[in-house]
Structures are given as structure tokens and as C-alpha cells.
RNA sequence: GCCGGGAUGGCGAAAUUGGUAGACGCGCCAGAUUCAAAAUCUGGUAUGGGAAACCAUGUGUGGGUUCGAGUCCCACUCCCGGCACCA
């Protein structure tokens, strides 16, 4: 590999040779080793959509930098990669391109694996897995049967978006403005029986567990807490005249019970269904409600409407009659599907009551005597009770308990903890997913496939038309015969793809286990030490994965309580957009086809399309996407600059959690930096190699200063990679070091030795980020071992010692001078030296100083009397 | 609508615990090198004023706390992510 160090840096050549070397030396294969501390570094696996995009490159480079760093720090590192291979796009692509989802997916995987290899990621490829492989999904089918036996799985009717023309179920994504994306007609809600996992049984633990996740961003934990949505309240029973059953409502504000003026129930509440028959207006209302798509956004944005059901309930404490309404904003899936409405103290109830002329009765007055006009809004804050009979004068918190106790005494209410979290609906009416291993008899008895019968494989011969599920059309798949000779019908729904992504990280550890879902190796590697992926997964994927992991723990399959110790969420990759308007429609042009003109300060003033030289409009910077045609193809960049430059640029452009704005010229800059290091090492080596400096003995001050910079850079870069995950500032620090090393005058051996040390440190610090070029430079600097296998440089503490500091002198908080002082001097010295400074003197008049604030080794602030 | 996040030069960004705003890079300007260009090297570059020293202003908007605020508090604007069938 020494022969790769030629006079000109040629990334294509060296990267290929070094990648081959890594494969041959099996350097990234991970084995369990109890004598070493393990580190499991994982990035969210990709959906094989066809080609790698910049978001992937960024995600996987972040992971690779951390994995390689940890390896150099002596950890036993596992970094695997696989494919989240089931999903809707494969079915769409299959219809569009007249191919099979499996074929399309597998060829995408082949292509994208090559692209990943070309980027030089340190994966243990032996562990590669694909979720559409029966040897993978058989275990989730098996696990589903285990959960069924434990009572954590059930079948229940649930609503789906139904396209009445195509006669098919639509994903939320396929509903555009309330209409089917192909048919264009309004979708309907339809109830069909589906499978659920009882995630709500784990709600408490999922909530409490967040407190132990110290390595997770607070924002993600807050989102999960809000999603789980624990609230404490009371289930109150109202009797309804003429109805079979009592009406139960859940409320978090029993203190406002005396202000309830009506009840509202969900359109699909049994009581509404029961009484709709003899009421034309109610029937029509329920029909209208079926036209809102099932997504929460549509639900929240719709106009709040209702109709009186014509029934009267009686207040549990006063016996007063309360009208029962059906309202479209009440959710059947939360609480009991019915609410008591207190318009004086709930804003939504207030709006509803105002709209329909219902009574508004105030029962709480604010404690701080705030003047809120009930004619304009509700009083939602807690306070003191009024108009509440025996409860008058109590505070909300006291009244909560008193009223709950009174209801309990009358057997009309019980305290209850309610979660917003709903059970996980895992059924999908699609082909390209893992078959749910269930059979039904002609009487709809449920039988689960077991043992030898698993996996239930997806049939390969299918007919995809985008309308009916191909599984329903496949007679061989549908029909089965039970052990007793009964003819059975197979479940045609497949699992939600979040099912596969909820446990793949455990399977990576036991990737080749034949007889079980996972084995003891998983206990060695789990939990994942750092998990890196998009912020868009903050709730769903990350909550399902935590839940699934806990169910696996309770089955004795894994030993940790949480799957991901640390979470790093990365931002999006963005790029400017260019377009022309054709009427209302915008036609976007890829930035590579556009030429911009700048003014004398480099400001972009106009843009033209290269092909016709006519102007195009400049749009905002947006997430790279097909629809905005602003994607940059990683493959072309790698061809032009090499993987190291692409890796360096994506790490340098912005910190991982922020969005990254792509700039082609800044990529050029990254490439320039690597070339300049190459040249510097060349120049250095040509002078003749000497052993690197080891300490400050016999070195002149100028070289001691350089050694201090070298070791300060090690401190800075280690902290940035290990603790802060700020690779951009780590790179900036290395750039500064390289700038200093290339400017230093090397005449005698001592400085050549210091520069040798500096260059070795530079190359080591850059290795996690640009591992190919550093492998070559490491050998050029006189080493024979692989740099990827070398240890991270250690800090010479004695080189860091400083004798003086620059101290800022402020007047009234504004910087007016800097002075140089020895370390840790007395407060009086700071004061007198600051006041002596000529720049400060001119601001001072007799007795003008009020006080002086000294921040040791940093700053002096002189506070003057106001004039 | 609800939940979470963001806003700093021409641009990407830095400022880690309330203590020098703009490190590092891109772009731009000037110079060196060159027959010329590319590449490379050197210097400059927040805005306004000034020959300079320096002065004033400046971190989305409006208020506040503090000796001192990009950082903390209150109110708002715009942008982004998620909202349970995209992954």
C-alpha cells in the first residue's frame, strides 16, 4: 500500500485498493469477546428505494465516524447493515414497471449495497439481513403466535380509508384532499376486522422508561411522553332515559362536573347507532361523518359539528336533565367515546355551545381575580369552585378529590388513568409484507400457524393490479386444511412494516441463528449503544421498537429493558430549487442544469437554464426530493471527488442534528483540503523521515506553542466526536492545525520532529472521517500497520500548560481592550492592570467607577456611573 | 388544530456553564506565480463612518431580567418534522 502514495492525490485509485484490503483482512468483522468493552453502533436501515440519496450518505457517515472512532479507542465494535425491504413503494413500482415487488426490491438492494461499499463504511457484511427474506420474517410470525398465547394480540374492527371506486383500502399517504389518489373520489371510512398488539399494556413502562434514557434528546422523550399521553381523571356514569345502557364518560376535570350542561358522544358510539334509526337528522349526520379520512390531521381540521340525539341523561349529583348530542369531534378510540361538556371551562365545548346555543354555566372562578369574559372565551385554568353546592369555595384540586369520592360513594364514578396511546393496529391490506400467520374456519374460529408450518411464505405467482389484494386472488394461498380435516381460510392481511423494523437490531447480533429468533449473542451486544437516524422516527418507529423489545424481554429472548441507549437524530439534506411557472404549475429544474449569476459581493442575483440560456426563478432551499428536482446524486459525486471528500463534506457542512444545505462549491473546498494535506505530507516526507517529537524538552517556545496546538486539537476533536457529536467543529479544529503545520518553518531536525508529530496526529484524527486517504498517509509517514486498527492519539498533558492568558476588559459590558496577564493572579491585579490600560483610561473620570467584576482568567468588566 | 424543533455576515456555520459575536469553510476582492489560464500560495472581507487608531450599529420581531443576553423569561412572526396505513 506504500506505492499508493504518489505525487498527486488520486482518490479513485486509492479508495478501491483500500476497500479491497479491508475486505481481504476482514478487519470489520465483529466477534463476541468478553474481555473487551463492546460498542454496538447502528444506523436506521434503509428502505431499498433504488439508489442511495444524500440523506443515507449523511446518516451512514455519521454512524461510521462514531464506529471507527470507538474502534480506535479500543472498543469491540459492531456495525451491521440491512434492508427494510417490505413496503408500499415496491407494489407501486411493480405496477408501474410491470415487474414483481420481490424482483424490484432485490435488484435495488444489489445496487445500493454496491453504493454503500463504495463509500467505505466499516460494516460487518456477514450480518446483512433483508426483512423480506422468509428466514427473517418467520421469526416475527413465530413471535406473533407467542404474543397471541399471552393475550397481547387481539382482533377487532377498525376503520380504514376506503376507495369506493377502486374498491380498495388506501394508506393515509394515498388520500389527497380527502380523495383517493388514483380514483379522485372522496374516500369513506369503513370498518373491517383487524389485528392489534396491546401496546397499551406497556404504556406505563414505556412512559417510565423514558426517564432512564439519559442518552436520548429531551425533545424526543417529550414527544413520546405526549404521545403516550397519561392523564388522571374520573370515569363518570350518567343514566340515560330510555336507553339500554348507562353512558360512561371520562373527564380529567371532575371539579367542573357541576358546570356540565350537555353530553357529547362519538358518531360511532353504540348509543348513537342505537338511536339513529328513528331520527332522520342523526342518520344523515352519521352518514356525513363517514366522509372524513381517518388521519388525525383531517380530523382536527374539520369543522366541529353535532346534532342532538333527542335523549336526556341525568346529572349524577343533581339529577338535572342534560341533553345528549352526537358530535364529530368526539373520538371513539379515546376514553369511553363520550364526554361531559363544560362549556364554561373548556374551549372546544365553549365554541360548540356558542354555535348551537347551549347553556354555559360558570362553576370555577380564577384564583388570581383575573377578569375573563365568558362571552368571549372559556376559563380553562383551575381555580375556586362556585355555583357548585356543597363544593363551593374548594380549590380545583380539592374538588377533584371530593367530587370523585362523592361519585364513588354513589357508585357513579371511579378514578381512572387514561392514555392517549392506542393499541397498535398491525394489519395491512397489502401484498408486499409479512403474512399474518392466522387461519379462520368457516365459523370464523381463529387458528394460528405453528412450528413446522412457519414461515407462512408470500406466494410468488401473483397478479398485481393496484386494486384487490393479490393474496385474496391466490387460491393456493387462501385455502388450507386443518389437522382435523376442516377447510380453513388463510388471513390475507400482512403486517405493518414497523413490525419488521421493531426487532432487526436484535437479529443482527444473532444473524445466523437457525433454530431461534435470537440467541445468547444478542445479550452480549444489546442494547444498541448509539442509534442514528432521522428525527421523523421520533415517535412511531422508536416507540414500537421499545415496546417490541420489552415483549421480547418478557419472553426471555433479550435481557435489556431498553433497546437504544443513546439516540442521535439527524436533520434533512437540503438544496436550493429552481423553477419556471406554467400557469399555476411549477416545473422544477435540477440545480446542475442551472447557472447562477452573482454580483460583486457574491450574492446570487439571477439564474438561467444552461440548455436554453433563458431565466429561471430561484426558489427556496428545500429538502432534496424528486418532486422539487433538487437532488444531488451521491454516486456522481463519489466518481468526481472520491468517497473521502463526500464523507468529509457531509460531516463538515453542519452538525448532525441540524439540516444540511448542500453546496457544490463547498464540496470542492473539502476536496481542496484533502489535496493540501496530501501535498504537505509529500513535502514533509521528501525532507526525510524522523521520529516524532515526544515532549517539550529542549524545544524553543515557538515549537512548544505548536505542540500545544497539536495536543489541544486532540482534546478538542476527541470531545467533539465522543461527547458532543459535533463533527463539523472537530474538522474545523483539524483544519486549523493543518494550516499551522503547513505555515511552520522547518529548518532544523527539532521542527521536523514536531511536524512529524503534528502530521501523525492530523492523520489519526481524520481517520474516522476520511479513512482511505489517511490509510495511505499513515504508511507514508513511516508506519506499517493499518491505521483503521491503530489506537487514537493520547494527549500529552504537559504540552497543554500555558503561562499567560488574554484577558478581555469591558466597560459596561462592552469590550474596550485586551490585556495579557499571568495565570490565576489576584483580583486586585486584574483591576489595577485593567484600569491602567490606555484604552480604558480615556473612559474613566474621577469617581466614575461603580464596581469591577472579575471573571478569573477570562474577563474584567468595569461598571461606570450613568452620566 | 395538537406535539416537538429552528431562525446568527453574500452563503454553510462557530460561540460547550450568562462573559471577546462571526472560529473553520464557501463565495467575493486584491496581490504573487504564469506567455496566458487552470492549479497553487499570500492578504482582505458583518454593516455604516474613518487614511488609521477607533467609534456606532448588529444574532427573526416586540418587551423583560442582569454588571453583562445569540444564550435566561414573556408575547409574537415565519420555516421545518410528526400526528398512528410513507418509511
JSON list of N, CA and C in Angstrom, two decimals, chain A residues 231 370 460 772:
[
{"chain": "A", "resi": 231, "resn": "UNK", "atom": "N", "xyz": [-53.16, 10.62, 31.46]},
{"chain": "A", "resi": 231, "resn": "UNK", "atom": "CA", "xyz": [-53.88, 11.61, 32.25]},
{"chain": "A", "resi": 231, "resn": "UNK", "atom": "C", "xyz": [-54.74, 10.91, 33.29]},
{"chain": "A", "resi": 370, "resn": "UNK", "atom": "N", "xyz": [-58.39, 37.25, 38.00]},
{"chain": "A", "resi": 370, "resn": "UNK", "atom": "CA", "xyz": [-58.24, 37.64, 36.60]},
{"chain": "A", "resi": 370, "resn": "UNK", "atom": "C", "xyz": [-59.63, 37.86, 36.03]},
{"chain": "A", "resi": 460, "resn": "UNK", "atom": "N", "xyz": [-45.41, -16.39, -4.74]},
{"chain": "A", "resi": 460, "resn": "UNK", "atom": "CA", "xyz": [-44.67, -15.59, -5.72]},
{"chain": "A", "resi": 460, "resn": "UNK", "atom": "C", "xyz": [-45.47, -15.29, -6.98]},
{"chain": "A", "resi": 772, "resn": "UNK", "atom": "N", "xyz": [-9.82, 6.42, 3.89]},
{"chain": "A", "resi": 772, "resn": "UNK", "atom": "CA", "xyz": [-8.99, 5.91, 2.79]},
{"chain": "A", "resi": 772, "resn": "UNK", "atom": "C", "xyz": [-7.68, 6.68, 2.68]}
]
